[in-house]
PDB file of C-alpha atoms in Angstrom:
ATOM      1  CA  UNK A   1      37.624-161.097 109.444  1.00 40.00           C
ATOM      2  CA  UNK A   2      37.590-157.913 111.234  1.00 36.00           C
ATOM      3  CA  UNK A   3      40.695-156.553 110.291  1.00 40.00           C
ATOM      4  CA  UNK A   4      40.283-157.249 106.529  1.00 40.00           C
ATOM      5  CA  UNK A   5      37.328-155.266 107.116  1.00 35.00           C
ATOM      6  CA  UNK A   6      39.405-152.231 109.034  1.00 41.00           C
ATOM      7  CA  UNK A   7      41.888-152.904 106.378  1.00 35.00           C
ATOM      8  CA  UNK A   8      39.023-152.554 102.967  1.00 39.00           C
ATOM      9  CA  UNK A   9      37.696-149.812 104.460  1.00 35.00           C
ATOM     10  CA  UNK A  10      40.669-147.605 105.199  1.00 39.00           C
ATOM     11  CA  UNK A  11      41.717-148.609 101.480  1.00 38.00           C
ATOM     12  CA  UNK A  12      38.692-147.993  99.874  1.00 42.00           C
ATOM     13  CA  UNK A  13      38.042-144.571  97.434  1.00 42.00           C
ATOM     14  CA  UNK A  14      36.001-141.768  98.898  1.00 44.00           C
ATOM     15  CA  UNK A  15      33.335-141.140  97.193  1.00 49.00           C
ATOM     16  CA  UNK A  16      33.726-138.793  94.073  1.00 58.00           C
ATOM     17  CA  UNK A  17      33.157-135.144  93.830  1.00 67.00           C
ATOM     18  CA  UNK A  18      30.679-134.559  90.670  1.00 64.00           C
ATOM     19  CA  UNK A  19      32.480-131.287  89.209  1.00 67.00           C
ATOM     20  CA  UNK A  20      30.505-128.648  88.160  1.00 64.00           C
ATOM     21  CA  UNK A  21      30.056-127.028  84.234  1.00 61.00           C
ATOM     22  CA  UNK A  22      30.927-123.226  85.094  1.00 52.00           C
ATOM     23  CA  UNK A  23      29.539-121.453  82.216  1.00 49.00           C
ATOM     24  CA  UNK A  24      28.731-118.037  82.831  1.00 49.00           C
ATOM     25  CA  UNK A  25      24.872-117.270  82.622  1.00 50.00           C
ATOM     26  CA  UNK A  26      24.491-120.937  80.978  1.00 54.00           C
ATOM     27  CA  UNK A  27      21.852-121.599  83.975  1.00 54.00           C
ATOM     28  CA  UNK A  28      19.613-118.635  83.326  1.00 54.00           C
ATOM     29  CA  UNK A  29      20.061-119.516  79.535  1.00 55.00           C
ATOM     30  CA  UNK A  30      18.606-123.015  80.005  1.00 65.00           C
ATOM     31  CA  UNK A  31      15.812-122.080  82.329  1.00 67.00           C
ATOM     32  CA  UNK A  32      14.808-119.870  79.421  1.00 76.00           C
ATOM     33  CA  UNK A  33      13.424-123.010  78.148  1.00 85.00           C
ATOM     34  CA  UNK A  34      10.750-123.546  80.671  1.00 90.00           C
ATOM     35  CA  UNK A  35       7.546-122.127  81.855  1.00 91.00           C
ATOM     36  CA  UNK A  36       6.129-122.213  85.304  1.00 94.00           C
ATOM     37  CA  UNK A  37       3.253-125.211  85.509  1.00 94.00           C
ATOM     38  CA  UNK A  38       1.927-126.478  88.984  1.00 95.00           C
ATOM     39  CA  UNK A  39       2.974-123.976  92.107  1.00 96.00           C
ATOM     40  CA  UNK A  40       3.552-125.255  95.604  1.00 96.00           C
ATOM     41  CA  UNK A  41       4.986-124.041  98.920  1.00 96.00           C
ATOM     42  CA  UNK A  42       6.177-126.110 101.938  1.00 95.00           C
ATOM     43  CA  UNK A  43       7.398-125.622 105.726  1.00 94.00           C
ATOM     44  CA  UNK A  44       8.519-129.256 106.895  1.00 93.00           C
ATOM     45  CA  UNK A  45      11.289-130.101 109.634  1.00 88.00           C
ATOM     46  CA  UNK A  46      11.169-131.526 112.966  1.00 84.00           C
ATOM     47  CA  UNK A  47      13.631-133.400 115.381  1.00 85.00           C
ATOM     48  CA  UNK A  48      16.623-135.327 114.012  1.00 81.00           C
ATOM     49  CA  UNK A  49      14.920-138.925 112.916  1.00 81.00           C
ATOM     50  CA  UNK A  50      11.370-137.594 112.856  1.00 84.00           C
ATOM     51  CA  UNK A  51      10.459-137.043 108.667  1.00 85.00           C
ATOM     52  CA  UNK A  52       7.995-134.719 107.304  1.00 90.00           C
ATOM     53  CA  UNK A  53       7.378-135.444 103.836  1.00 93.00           C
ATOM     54  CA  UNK A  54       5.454-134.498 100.824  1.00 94.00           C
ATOM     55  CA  UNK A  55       4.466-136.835  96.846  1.00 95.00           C
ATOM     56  CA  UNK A  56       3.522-136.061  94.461  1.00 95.00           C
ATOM     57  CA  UNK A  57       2.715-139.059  92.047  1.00 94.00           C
ATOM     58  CA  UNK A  58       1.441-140.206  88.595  1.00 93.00           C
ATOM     59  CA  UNK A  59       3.609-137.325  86.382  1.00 95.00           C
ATOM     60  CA  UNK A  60       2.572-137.276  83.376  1.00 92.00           C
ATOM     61  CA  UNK A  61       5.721-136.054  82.533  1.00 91.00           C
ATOM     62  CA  UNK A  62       8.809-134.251  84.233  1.00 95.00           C
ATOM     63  CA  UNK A  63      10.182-131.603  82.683  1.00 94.00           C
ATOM     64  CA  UNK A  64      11.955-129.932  85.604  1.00 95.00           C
ATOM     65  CA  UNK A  65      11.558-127.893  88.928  1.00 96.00           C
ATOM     66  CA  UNK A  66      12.705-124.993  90.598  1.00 96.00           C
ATOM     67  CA  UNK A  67      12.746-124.039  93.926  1.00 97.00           C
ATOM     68  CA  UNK A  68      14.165-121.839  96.680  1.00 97.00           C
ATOM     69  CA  UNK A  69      15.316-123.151 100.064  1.00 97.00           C
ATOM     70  CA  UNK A  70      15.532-121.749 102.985  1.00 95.00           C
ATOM     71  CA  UNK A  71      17.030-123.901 105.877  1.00 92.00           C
ATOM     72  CA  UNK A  72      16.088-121.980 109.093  1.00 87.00           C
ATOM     73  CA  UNK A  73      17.746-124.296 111.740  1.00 81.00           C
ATOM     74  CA  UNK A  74      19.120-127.794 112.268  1.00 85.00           C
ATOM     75  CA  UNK A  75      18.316-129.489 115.302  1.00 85.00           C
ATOM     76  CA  UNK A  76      19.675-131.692 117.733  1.00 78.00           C
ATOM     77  CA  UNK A  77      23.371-132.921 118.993  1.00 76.00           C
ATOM     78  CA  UNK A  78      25.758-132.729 116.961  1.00 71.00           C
ATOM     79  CA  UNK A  79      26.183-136.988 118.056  1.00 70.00           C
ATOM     80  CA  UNK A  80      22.613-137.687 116.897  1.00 72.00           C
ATOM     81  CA  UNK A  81      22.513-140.882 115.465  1.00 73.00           C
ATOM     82  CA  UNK A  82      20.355-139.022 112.587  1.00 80.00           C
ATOM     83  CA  UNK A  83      21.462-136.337 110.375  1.00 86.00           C
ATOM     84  CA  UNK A  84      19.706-132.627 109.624  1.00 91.00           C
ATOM     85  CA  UNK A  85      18.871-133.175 105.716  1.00 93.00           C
ATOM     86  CA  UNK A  86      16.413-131.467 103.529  1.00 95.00           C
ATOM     87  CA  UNK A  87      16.395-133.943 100.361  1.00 95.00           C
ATOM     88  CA  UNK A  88      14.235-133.976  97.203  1.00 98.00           C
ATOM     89  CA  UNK A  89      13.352-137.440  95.616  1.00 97.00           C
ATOM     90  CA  UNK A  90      13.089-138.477  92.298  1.00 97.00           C
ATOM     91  CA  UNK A  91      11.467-141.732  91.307  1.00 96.00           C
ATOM     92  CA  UNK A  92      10.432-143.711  88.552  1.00 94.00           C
ATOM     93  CA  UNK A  93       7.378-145.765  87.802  1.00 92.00           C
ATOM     94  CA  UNK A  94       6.618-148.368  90.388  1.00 88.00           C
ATOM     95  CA  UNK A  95       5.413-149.240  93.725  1.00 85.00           C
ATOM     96  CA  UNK A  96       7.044-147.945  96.708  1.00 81.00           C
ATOM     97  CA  UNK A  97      10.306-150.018  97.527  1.00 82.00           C
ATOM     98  CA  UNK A  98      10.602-150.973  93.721  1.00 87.00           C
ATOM     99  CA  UNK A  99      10.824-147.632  92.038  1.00 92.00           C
ATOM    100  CA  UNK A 100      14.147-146.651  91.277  1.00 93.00           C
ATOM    101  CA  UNK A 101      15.008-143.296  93.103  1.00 94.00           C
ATOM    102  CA  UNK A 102      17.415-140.093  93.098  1.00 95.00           C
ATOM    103  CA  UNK A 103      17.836-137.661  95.424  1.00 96.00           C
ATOM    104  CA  UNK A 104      19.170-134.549  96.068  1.00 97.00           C
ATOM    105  CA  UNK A 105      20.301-134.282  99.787  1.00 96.00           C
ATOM    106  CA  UNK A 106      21.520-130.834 101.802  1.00 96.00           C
ATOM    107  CA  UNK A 107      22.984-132.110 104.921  1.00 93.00           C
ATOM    108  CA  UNK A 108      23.078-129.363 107.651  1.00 92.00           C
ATOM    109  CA  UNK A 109      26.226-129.547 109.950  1.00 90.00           C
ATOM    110  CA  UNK A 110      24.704-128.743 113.199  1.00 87.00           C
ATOM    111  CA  UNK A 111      28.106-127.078 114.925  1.00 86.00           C
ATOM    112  CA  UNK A 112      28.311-124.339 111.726  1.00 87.00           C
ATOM    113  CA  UNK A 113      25.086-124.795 109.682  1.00 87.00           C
ATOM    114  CA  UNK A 114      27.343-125.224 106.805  1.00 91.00           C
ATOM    115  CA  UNK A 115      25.282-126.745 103.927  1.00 94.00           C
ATOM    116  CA  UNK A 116      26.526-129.459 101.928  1.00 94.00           C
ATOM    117  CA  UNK A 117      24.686-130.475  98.952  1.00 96.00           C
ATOM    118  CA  UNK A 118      24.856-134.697  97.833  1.00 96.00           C
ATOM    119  CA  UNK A 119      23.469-137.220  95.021  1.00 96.00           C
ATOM    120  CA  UNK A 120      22.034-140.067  96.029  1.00 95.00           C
ATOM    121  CA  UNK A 121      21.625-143.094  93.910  1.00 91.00           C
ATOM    122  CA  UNK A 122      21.125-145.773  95.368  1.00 87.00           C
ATOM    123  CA  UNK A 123      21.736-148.119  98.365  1.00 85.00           C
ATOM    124  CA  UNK A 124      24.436-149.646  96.332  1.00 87.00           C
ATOM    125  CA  UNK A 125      26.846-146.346  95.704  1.00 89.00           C
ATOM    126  CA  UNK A 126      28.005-144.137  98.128  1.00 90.00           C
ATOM    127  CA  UNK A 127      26.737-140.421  98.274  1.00 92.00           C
ATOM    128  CA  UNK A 128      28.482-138.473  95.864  1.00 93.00           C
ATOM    129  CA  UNK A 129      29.077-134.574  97.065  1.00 94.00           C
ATOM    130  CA  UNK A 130      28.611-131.692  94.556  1.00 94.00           C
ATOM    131  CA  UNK A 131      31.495-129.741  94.262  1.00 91.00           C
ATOM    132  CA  UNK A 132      29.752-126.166  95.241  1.00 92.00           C
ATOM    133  CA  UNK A 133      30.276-124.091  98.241  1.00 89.00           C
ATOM    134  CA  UNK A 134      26.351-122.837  99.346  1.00 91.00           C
ATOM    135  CA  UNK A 135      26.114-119.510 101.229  1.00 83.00           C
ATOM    136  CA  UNK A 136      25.914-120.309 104.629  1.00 81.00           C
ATOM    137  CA  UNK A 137      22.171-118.803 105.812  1.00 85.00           C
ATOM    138  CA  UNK A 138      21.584-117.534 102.369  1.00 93.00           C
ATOM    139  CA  UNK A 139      18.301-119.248  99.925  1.00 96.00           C
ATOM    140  CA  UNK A 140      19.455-121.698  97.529  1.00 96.00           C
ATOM    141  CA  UNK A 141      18.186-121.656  94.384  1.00 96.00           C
ATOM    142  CA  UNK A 142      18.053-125.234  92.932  1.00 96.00           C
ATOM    143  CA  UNK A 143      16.921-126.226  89.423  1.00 95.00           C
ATOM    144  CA  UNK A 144      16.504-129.580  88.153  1.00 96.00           C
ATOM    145  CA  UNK A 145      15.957-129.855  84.650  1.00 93.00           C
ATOM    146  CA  UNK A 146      15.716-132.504  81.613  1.00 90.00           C
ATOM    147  CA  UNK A 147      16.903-130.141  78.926  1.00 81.00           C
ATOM    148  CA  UNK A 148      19.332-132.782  77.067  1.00 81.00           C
ATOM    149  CA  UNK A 149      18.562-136.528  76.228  1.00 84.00           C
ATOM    150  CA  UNK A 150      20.074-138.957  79.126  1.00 87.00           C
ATOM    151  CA  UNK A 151      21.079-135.970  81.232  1.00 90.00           C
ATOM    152  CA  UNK A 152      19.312-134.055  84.212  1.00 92.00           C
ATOM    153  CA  UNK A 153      20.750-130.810  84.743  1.00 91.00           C
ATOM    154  CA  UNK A 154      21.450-129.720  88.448  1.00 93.00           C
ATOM    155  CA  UNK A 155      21.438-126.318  89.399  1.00 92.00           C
ATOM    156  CA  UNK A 156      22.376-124.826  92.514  1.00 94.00           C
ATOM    157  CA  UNK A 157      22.159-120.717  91.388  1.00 90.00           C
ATOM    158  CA  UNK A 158      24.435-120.443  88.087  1.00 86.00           C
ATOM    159  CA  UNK A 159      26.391-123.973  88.876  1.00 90.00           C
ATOM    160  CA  UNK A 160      25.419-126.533  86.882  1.00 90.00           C
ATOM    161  CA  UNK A 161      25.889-129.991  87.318  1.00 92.00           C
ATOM    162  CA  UNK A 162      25.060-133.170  84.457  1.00 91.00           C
ATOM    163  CA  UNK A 163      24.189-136.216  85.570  1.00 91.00           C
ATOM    164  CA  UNK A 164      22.964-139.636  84.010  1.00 90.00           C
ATOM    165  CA  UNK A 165      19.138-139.990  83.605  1.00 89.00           C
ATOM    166  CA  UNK A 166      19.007-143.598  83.234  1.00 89.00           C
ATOM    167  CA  UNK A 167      15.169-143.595  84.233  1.00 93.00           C
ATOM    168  CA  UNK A 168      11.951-141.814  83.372  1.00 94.00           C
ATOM    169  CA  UNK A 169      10.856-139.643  86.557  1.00 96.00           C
ATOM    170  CA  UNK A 170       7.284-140.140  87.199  1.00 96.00           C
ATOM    171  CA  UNK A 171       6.912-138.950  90.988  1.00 96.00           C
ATOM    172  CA  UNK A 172       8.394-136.137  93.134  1.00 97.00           C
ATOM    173  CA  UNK A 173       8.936-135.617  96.647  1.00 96.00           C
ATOM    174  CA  UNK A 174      10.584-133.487  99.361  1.00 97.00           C
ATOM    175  CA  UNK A 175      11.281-134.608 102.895  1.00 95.00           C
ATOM    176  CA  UNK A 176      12.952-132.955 106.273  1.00 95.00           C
ATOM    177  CA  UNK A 177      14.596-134.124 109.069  1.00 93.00           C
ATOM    178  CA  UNK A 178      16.214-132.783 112.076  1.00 92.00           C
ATOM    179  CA  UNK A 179      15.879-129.508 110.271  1.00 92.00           C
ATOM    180  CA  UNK A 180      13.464-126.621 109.620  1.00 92.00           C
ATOM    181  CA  UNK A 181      13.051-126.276 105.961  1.00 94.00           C
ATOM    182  CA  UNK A 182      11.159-123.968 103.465  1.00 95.00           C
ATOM    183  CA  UNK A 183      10.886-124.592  99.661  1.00 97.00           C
ATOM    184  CA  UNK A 184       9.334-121.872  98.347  1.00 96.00           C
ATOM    185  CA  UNK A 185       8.388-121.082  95.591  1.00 96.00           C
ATOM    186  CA  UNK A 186       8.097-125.303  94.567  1.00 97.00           C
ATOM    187  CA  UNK A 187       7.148-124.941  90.559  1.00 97.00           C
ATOM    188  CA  UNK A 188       7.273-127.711  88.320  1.00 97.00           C
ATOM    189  CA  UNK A 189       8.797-126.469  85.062  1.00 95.00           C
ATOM    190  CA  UNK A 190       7.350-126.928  81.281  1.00 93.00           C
ATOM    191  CA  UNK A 191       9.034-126.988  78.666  1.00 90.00           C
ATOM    192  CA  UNK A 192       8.678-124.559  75.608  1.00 87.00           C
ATOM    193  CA  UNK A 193       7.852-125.974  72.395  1.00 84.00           C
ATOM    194  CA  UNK A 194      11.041-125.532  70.367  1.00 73.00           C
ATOM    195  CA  UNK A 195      10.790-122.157  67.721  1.00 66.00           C
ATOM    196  CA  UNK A 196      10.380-123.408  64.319  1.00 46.00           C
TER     197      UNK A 196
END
């Protein structure tokens, strides 16, 4: 039983690079579309497995966010059962535990701080990696944005990512572990009536 399970795993795909849409300027562009609504700043972290966390429920609507992050330091061993993330949670209507959820994570190697952005999706699929290199020790700039039917835009600077939105966001969240994190500015977007 054991070895077919050695044998499945050592078989089985890695998990799939979501390639980015490279068009020059195109992230500026979109963000044109928005206009700053409620403002927020946050400092979280603390030791590897320890989780500071912030909600914020009952959207009326999502129309996007923008942020800047600033990871100051990972802690702990590099064996530490627990990994240095910053992450930022999307969820649908529900009840905790029953809501469906999507997350953007930024592991933190501890050895090189090297940051290395992730989708998350569910328990069911594994962690798919966006295809970006991050500045190591530089702010990222990350805008997340519902500017075309069925599709969140992902922003990290002027890479864009699409992705399936197969579920009406109605709360956000941002949590730290093992890491000491800023996101700020935190500004959830609006977006512009269309010109008639």
């Amino acid at each position: 039983m054991l070895a077919t399970l050695a044998l499945a795993l050592a078989f089985a795909a890695p998990p799939q690079e979501l390639p980015p849409t490279r068009v020059q300027g195109e992230a500026t562009t979109v963000i044109a579309q928005f206009t700053p609504g409620e403002r927020y700043r946050f400092r979280l972290g603390g030791e590897a497995g320890e989780y500071s966390e912030w909600e914020r429920r009952d959207l009326a609507h999502f129309d996007g966010l923008a942020t800047t992050i600033r990871v100051k330091a990972a802690k702990g061993r590099r064996s530490a059962k627990w990994a240095s993330i910053a992450r930022i949670d999307l969820y649908g209507a529900g009840e905790d535990g029953q809501r469906r959820e999507k997350s953007i994570i930024l592991s933190i190697d501890r050895t090189t701080q090297q940051v290395s952005p992730q989708l998350w999706r569910g328990k069911d699929l594994p962690r798919a990696p966006f295809n970006v290199d991050l500045p190591r020790g530089e702010p990222i700039d990350l805008k997340i944005l519902t500017d075309t039917p069925g599709q969140l835009t992902i922003a990290f600077g002027e890479t864009i990512f699409r992705i399936e939105d197969d579920f009406e966001i109605r709360s956000i969240g941002v949590l730290a572990s093992g890491v000491d994190v800023r996101f700020d500015p935190f500004v959830l977007l609006h977006r512009l009536p269309a010109s008639e």
